[in-house]
CSV table of C-alpha atoms and ligand atoms in Angstrom, one decimal:
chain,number,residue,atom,x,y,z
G,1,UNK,CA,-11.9,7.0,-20.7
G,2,UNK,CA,-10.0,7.9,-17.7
G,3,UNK,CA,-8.8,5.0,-15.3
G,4,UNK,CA,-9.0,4.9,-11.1
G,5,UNK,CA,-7.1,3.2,-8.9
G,6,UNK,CA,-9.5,2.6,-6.5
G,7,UNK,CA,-8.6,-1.1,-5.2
G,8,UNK,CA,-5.9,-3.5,-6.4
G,9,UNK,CA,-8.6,-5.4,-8.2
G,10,UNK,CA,-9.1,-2.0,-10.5
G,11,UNK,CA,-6.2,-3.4,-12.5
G,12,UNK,CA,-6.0,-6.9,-14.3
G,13,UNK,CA,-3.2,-8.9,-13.3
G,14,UNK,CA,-1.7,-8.1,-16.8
G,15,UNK,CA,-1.7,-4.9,-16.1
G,16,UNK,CA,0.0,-4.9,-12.7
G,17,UNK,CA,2.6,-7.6,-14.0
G,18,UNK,CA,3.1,-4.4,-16.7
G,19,UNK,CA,3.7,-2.5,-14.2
G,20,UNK,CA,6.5,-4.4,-12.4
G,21,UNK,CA,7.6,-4.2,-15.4
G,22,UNK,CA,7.8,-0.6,-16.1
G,23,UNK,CA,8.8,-0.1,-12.5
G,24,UNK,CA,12.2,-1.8,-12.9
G,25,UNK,CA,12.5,0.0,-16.1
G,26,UNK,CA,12.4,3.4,-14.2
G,27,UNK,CA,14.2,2.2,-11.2
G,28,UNK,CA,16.9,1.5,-13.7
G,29,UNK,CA,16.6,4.9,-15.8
G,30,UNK,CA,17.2,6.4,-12.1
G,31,UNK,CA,20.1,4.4,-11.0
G,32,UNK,CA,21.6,5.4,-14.6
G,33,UNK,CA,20.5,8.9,-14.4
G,34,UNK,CA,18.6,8.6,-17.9
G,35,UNK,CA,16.0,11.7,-17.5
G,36,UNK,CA,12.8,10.2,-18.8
G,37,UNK,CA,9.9,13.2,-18.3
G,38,UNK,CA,6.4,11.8,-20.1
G,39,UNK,CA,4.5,13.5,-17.5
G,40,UNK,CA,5.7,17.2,-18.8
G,41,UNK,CA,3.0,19.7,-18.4
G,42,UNK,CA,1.2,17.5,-15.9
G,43,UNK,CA,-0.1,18.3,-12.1
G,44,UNK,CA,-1.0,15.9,-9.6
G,45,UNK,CA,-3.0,17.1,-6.9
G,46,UNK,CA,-2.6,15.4,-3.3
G,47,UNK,CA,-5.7,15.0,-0.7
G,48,UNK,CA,-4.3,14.2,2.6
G,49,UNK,CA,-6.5,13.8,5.4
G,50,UNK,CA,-4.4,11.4,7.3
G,51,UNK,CA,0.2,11.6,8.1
G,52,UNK,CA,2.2,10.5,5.5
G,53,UNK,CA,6.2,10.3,5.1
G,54,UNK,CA,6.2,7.3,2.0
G,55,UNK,CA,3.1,8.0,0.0
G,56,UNK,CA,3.4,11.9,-0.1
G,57,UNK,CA,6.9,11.9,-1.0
G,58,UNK,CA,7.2,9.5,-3.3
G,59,UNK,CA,4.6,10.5,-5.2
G,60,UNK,CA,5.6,14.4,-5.1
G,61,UNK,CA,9.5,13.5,-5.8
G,62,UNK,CA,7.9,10.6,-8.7
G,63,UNK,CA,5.8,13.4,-10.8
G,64,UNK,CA,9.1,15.7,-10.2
G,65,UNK,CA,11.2,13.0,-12.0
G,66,UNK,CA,8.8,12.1,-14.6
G,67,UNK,CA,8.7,15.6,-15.4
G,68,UNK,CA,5.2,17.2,-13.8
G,69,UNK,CA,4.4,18.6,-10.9
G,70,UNK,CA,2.6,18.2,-7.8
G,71,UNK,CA,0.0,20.3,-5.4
G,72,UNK,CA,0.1,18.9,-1.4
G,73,UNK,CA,-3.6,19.8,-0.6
G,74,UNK,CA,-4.8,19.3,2.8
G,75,UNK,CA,-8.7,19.5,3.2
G,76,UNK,CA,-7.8,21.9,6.1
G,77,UNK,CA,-6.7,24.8,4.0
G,78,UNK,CA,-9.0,24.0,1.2
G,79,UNK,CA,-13.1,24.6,1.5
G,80,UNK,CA,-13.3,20.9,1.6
G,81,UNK,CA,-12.7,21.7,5.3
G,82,UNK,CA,-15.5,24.0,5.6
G,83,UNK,CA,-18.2,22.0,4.0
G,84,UNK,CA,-17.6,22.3,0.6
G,85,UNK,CA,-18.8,18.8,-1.3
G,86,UNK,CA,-16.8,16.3,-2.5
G,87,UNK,CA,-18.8,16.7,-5.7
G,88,UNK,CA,-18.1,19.9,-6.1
G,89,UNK,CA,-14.1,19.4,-5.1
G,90,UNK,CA,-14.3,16.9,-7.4
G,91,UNK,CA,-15.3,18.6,-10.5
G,92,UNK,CA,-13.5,21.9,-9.7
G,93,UNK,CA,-10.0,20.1,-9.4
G,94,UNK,CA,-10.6,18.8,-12.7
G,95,UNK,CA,-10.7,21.9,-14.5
G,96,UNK,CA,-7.0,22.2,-13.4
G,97,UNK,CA,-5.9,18.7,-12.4
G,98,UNK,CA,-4.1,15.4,-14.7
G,99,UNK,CA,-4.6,13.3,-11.5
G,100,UNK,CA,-5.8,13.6,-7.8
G,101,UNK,CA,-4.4,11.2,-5.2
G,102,UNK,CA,-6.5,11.0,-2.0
G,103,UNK,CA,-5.4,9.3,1.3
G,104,UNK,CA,-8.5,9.3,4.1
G,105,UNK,CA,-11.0,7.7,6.2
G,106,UNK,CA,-13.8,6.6,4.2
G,107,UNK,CA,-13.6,4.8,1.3
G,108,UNK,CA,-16.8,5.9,-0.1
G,109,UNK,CA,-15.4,9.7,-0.1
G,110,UNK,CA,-12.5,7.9,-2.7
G,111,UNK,CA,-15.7,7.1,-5.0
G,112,UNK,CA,-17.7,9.5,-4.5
G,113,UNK,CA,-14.5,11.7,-5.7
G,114,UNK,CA,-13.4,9.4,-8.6
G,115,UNK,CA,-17.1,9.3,-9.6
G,116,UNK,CA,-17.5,13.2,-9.9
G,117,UNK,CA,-13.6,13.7,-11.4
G,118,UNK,CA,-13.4,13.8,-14.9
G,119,UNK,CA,-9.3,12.8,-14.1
G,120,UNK,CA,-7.8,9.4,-12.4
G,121,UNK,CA,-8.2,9.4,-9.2
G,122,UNK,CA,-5.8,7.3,-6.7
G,123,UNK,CA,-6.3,5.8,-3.9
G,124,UNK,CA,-3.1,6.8,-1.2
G,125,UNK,CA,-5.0,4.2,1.5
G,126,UNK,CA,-8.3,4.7,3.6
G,127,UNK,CA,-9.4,2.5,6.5
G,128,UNK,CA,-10.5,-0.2,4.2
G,129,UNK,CA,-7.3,-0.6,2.1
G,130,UNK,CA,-3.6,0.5,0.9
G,131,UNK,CA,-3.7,-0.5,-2.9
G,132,UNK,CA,-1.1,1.6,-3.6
G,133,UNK,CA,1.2,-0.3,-0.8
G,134,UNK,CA,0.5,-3.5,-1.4
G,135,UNK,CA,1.2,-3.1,-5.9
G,136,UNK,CA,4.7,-1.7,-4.7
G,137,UNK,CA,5.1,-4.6,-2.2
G,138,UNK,CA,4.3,-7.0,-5.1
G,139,UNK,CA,7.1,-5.3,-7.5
G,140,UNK,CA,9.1,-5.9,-4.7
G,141,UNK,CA,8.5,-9.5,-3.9
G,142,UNK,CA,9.0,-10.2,-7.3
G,143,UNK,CA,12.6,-8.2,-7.5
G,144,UNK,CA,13.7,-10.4,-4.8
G,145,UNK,CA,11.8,-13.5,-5.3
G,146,UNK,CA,11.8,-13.7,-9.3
G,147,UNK,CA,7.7,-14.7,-9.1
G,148,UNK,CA,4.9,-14.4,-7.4
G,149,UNK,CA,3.5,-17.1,-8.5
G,150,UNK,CA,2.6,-20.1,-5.3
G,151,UNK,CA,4.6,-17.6,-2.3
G,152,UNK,CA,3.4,-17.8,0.3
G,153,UNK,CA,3.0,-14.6,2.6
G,154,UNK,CA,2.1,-14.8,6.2
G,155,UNK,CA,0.5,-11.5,7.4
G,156,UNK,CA,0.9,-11.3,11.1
G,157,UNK,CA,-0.6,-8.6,13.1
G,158,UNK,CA,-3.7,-6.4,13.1
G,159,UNK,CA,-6.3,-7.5,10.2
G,160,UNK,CA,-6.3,-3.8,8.7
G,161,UNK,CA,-6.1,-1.9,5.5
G,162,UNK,CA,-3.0,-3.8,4.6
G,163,UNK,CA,-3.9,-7.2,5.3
G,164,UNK,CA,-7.7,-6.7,3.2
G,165,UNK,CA,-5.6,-5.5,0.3
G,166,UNK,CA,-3.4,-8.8,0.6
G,167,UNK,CA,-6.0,-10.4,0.6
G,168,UNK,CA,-7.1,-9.1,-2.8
G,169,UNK,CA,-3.2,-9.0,-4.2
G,170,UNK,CA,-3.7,-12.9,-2.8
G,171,UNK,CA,-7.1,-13.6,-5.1
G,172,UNK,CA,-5.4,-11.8,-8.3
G,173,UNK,CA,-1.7,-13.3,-8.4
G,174,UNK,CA,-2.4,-16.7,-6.7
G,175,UNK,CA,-0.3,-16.6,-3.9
G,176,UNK,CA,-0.6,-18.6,-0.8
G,177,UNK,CA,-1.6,-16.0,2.0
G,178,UNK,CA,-2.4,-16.8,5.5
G,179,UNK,CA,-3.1,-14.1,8.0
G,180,UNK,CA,-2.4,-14.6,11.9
G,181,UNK,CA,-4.6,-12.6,13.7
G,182,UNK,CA,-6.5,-12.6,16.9
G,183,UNK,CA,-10.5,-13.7,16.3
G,184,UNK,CA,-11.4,-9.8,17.0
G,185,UNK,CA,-8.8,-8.4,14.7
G,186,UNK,CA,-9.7,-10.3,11.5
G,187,UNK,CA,-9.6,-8.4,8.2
G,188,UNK,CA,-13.4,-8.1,6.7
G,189,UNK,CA,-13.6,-10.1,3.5
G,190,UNK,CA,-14.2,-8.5,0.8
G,191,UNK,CA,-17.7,-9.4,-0.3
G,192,UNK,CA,-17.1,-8.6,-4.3
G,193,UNK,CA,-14.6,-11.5,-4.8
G,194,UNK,CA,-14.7,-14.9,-3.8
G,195,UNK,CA,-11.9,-15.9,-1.4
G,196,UNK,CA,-9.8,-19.6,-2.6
G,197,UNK,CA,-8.7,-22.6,0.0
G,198,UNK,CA,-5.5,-21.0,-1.1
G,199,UNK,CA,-6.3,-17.6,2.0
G,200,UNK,CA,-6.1,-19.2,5.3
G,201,UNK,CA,-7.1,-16.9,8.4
G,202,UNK,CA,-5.4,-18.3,12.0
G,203,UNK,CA,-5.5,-17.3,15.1
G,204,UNK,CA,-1.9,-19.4,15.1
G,205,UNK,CA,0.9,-17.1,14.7
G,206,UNK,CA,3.3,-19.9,14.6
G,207,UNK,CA,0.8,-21.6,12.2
G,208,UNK,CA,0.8,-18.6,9.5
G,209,UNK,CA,4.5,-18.1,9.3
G,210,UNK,CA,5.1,-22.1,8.8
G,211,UNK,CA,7.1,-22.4,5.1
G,212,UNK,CA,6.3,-18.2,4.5
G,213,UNK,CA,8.3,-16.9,1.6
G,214,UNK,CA,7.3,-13.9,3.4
G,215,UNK,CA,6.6,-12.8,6.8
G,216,UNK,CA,4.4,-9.5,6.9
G,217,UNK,CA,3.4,-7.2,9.5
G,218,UNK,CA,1.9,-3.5,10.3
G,219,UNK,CA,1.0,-1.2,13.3
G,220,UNK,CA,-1.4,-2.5,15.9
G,221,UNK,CA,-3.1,0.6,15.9
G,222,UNK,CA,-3.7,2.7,12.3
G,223,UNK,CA,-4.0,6.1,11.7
G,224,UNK,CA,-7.5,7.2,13.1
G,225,UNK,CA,-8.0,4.5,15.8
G,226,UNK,CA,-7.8,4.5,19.6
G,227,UNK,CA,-5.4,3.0,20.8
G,228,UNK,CA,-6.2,0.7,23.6
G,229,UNK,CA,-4.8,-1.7,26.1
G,230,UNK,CA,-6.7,-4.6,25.6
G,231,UNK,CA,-5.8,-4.7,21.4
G,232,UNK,CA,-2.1,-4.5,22.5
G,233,UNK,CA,-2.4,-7.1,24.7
G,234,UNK,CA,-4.7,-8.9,22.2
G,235,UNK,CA,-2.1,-8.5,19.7
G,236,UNK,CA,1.3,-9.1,22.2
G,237,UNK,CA,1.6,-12.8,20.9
G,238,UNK,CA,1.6,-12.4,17.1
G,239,UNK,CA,5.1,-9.5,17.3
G,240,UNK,CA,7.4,-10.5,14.8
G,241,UNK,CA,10.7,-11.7,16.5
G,242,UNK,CA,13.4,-13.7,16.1
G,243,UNK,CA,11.6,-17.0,17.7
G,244,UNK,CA,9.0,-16.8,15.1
G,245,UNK,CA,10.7,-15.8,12.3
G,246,UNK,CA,12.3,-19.0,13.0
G,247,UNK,CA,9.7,-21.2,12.3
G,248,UNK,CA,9.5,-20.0,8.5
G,249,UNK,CA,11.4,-21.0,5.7
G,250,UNK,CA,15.1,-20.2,6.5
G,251,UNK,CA,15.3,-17.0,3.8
G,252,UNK,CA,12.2,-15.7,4.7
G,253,UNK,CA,11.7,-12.0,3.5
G,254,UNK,CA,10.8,-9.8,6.3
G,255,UNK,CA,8.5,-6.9,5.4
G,256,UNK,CA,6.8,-3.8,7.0
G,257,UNK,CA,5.5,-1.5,5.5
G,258,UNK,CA,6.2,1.2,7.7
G,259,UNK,CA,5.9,2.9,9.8
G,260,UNK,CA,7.1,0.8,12.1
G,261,UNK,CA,6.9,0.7,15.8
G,262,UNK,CA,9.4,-1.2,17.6
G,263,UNK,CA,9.5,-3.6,20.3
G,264,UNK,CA,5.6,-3.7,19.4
G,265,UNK,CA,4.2,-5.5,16.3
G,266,UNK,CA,8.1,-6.0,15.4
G,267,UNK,CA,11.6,-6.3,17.3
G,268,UNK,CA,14.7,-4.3,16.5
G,269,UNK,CA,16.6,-7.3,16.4
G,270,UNK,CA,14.2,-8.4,13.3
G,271,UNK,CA,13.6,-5.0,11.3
G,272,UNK,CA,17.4,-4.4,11.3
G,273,UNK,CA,18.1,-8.3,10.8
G,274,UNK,CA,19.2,-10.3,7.8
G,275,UNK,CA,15.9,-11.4,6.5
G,276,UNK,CA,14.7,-7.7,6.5
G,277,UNK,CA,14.1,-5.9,3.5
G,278,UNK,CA,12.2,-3.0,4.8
G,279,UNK,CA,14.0,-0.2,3.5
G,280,UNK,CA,14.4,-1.8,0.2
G,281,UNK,CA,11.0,-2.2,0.0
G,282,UNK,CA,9.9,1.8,1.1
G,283,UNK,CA,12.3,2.7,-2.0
G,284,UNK,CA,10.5,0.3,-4.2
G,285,UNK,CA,7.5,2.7,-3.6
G,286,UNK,CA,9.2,5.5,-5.7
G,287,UNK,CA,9.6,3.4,-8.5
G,288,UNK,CA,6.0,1.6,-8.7
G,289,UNK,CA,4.6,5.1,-7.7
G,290,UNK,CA,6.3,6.3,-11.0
G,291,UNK,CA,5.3,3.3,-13.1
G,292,UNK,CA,1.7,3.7,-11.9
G,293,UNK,CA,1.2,7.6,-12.7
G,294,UNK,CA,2.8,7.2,-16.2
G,295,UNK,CA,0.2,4.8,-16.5
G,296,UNK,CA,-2.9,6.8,-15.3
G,297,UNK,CA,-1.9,10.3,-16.4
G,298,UNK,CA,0.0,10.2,-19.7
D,301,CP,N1,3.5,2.9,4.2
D,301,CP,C1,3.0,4.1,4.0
D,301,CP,O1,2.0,4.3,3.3
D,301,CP,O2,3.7,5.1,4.7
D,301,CP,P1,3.2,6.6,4.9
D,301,CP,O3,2.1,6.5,5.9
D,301,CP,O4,4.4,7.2,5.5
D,301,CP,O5,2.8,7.2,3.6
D,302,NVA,N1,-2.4,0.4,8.8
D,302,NVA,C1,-1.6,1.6,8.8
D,302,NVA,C2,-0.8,1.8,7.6
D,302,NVA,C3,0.1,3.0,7.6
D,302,NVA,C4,0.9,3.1,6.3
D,302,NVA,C5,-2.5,2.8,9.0
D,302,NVA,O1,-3.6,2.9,8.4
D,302,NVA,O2,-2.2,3.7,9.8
């Protein structure tokens, strides 16, 4: 039976933990230039309905080295655009498909695509979630960290996409998790898994980064929103800068998941300082990204 990757919860934690695994293994066949091509023979097909630098080339440049190929689609150029159905998308692209990847609005348009696919179906982030960010972030966390196992991650910022899928990385691989946000920017809980004492949400800044392993943040304003005055404002006391990275532990691991806008939900002086691992942490992408669609498509 084929597998989605809908939501972080549509793998067990065994299989994740696999796939920090596998991910390290790849990262390493690259950095050794062992060719390593299970995917031969094999097209991925690429929805995008929203900007992407990371996620589109990552995963084009991942089937590339694993030895398939890729399609950028965007619904604009396809009939999709002009009322075609999902449905009918759905089950057409799997006549020539091994995988789609999707990144848009609506959640539901993810399932109601995986549910007509006869082919995986992954899920490049939609205003609900970023699944695919936060399993990377995880692989990463454990590179630097050696566990995941009782961190503690402080998301500060916007309760968006990200921070939901935290949430859910937080319920699967018990991590301590507590997300600083103002009262109108609180991530919705998910309402298919119960959340543990072990998820605080603050409207603290200062009280979310105390003893982080981690100190996480992402724009104020995501792809598809207004941008407006009073969320800025709103937002203006929980930027990650020097002063509060201060207040966590004293190797705190900085993360963004990019892109980033400066001086905003993050300082200069932070992103380029010594507790950031940003760019470390958009490579790690390519890898998991790899690990993820040998997984699905092989
Ligand atoms: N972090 C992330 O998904 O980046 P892109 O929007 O550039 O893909
Ligand atoms: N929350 C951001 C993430 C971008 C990778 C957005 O949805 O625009």
């Amino acid at each position: 039976m084929k597998k989605d990757f809908l939501k972080l919860s549509d793998l067990t934690k065994d299989e994740a933990l696999d796939l920090i695994k596998q991910a390290l293994e790849l990262k390493q066949f690259k950095a050794n230039k062992t060719a390593h091509r299970p995917l031969e023979g094999k097209t991925l097909g690429m929805i995008f309905n929203k900007n992407s630098t990371r996620t589109r080339i990552s995963f084009e440049v991942g089937m590339f080295e694993l030895g398939g190929h890729s399609l950028f689609l965007t619904p604009d150029q396809m009939q999709l655009g002009r009322g075609e159905t999902i449905a009918d998308s759905a089950r057409v692209l799997s006549r020539y498909l091994d995988g789609i990847l999707i990144r848009t609005f609506d959640f539901k348009e993810v399932e109601e695509l995986a549910k007509h696919a006869s082919i995986p179906v992954i899920n490049g982030l939609t205003d609900l979630n970023h699944p695919i960010q936060v399993l990377s972030d995880l692989l990463t966390i454990h590179e630097k960290l050696g566990r995941l196992d009782g961190i503690k991650i402080a998301y500060v910022g916007d309760g968006n996409n990200v921070a939901y899928s935290w949430i859910t990385a937080a319920t699967m691989f018990n991590l301590r998790l507590s997300v600083g946000c103002p009262a109108s920017c609180k991530p919705e809980l998910p309402k298919e898994i119960s959340i543990p004492d072990s998820i605080e949400i603050t409207e603290d800044p200062a009280t979310a980064v105390k003893d982080a392993d981690v100190i996480y943040t992402d724009v104020w304003i995501s792809m598809g929103e207004e941008e407006t005055e009073e969320k800025v404002s709103l937002l203006k006391p929980y930027q990650v800068n020097q002063s509060l990275v201060d207040i966590a532990k004293k190797d705190v691991l900085v993360m963004h998941c990019l892109p980033a806008h400066r001086e905003m939900e993050i300082t200069s002086e932070v992103l380029e300082g010594k507790n950031s691992i940003v760019f470390d942490q958009a490579e790690n992408r390519l890898h998991m990204q790899k690990a993820l669609l040998k997984k699905l498509l092989s």
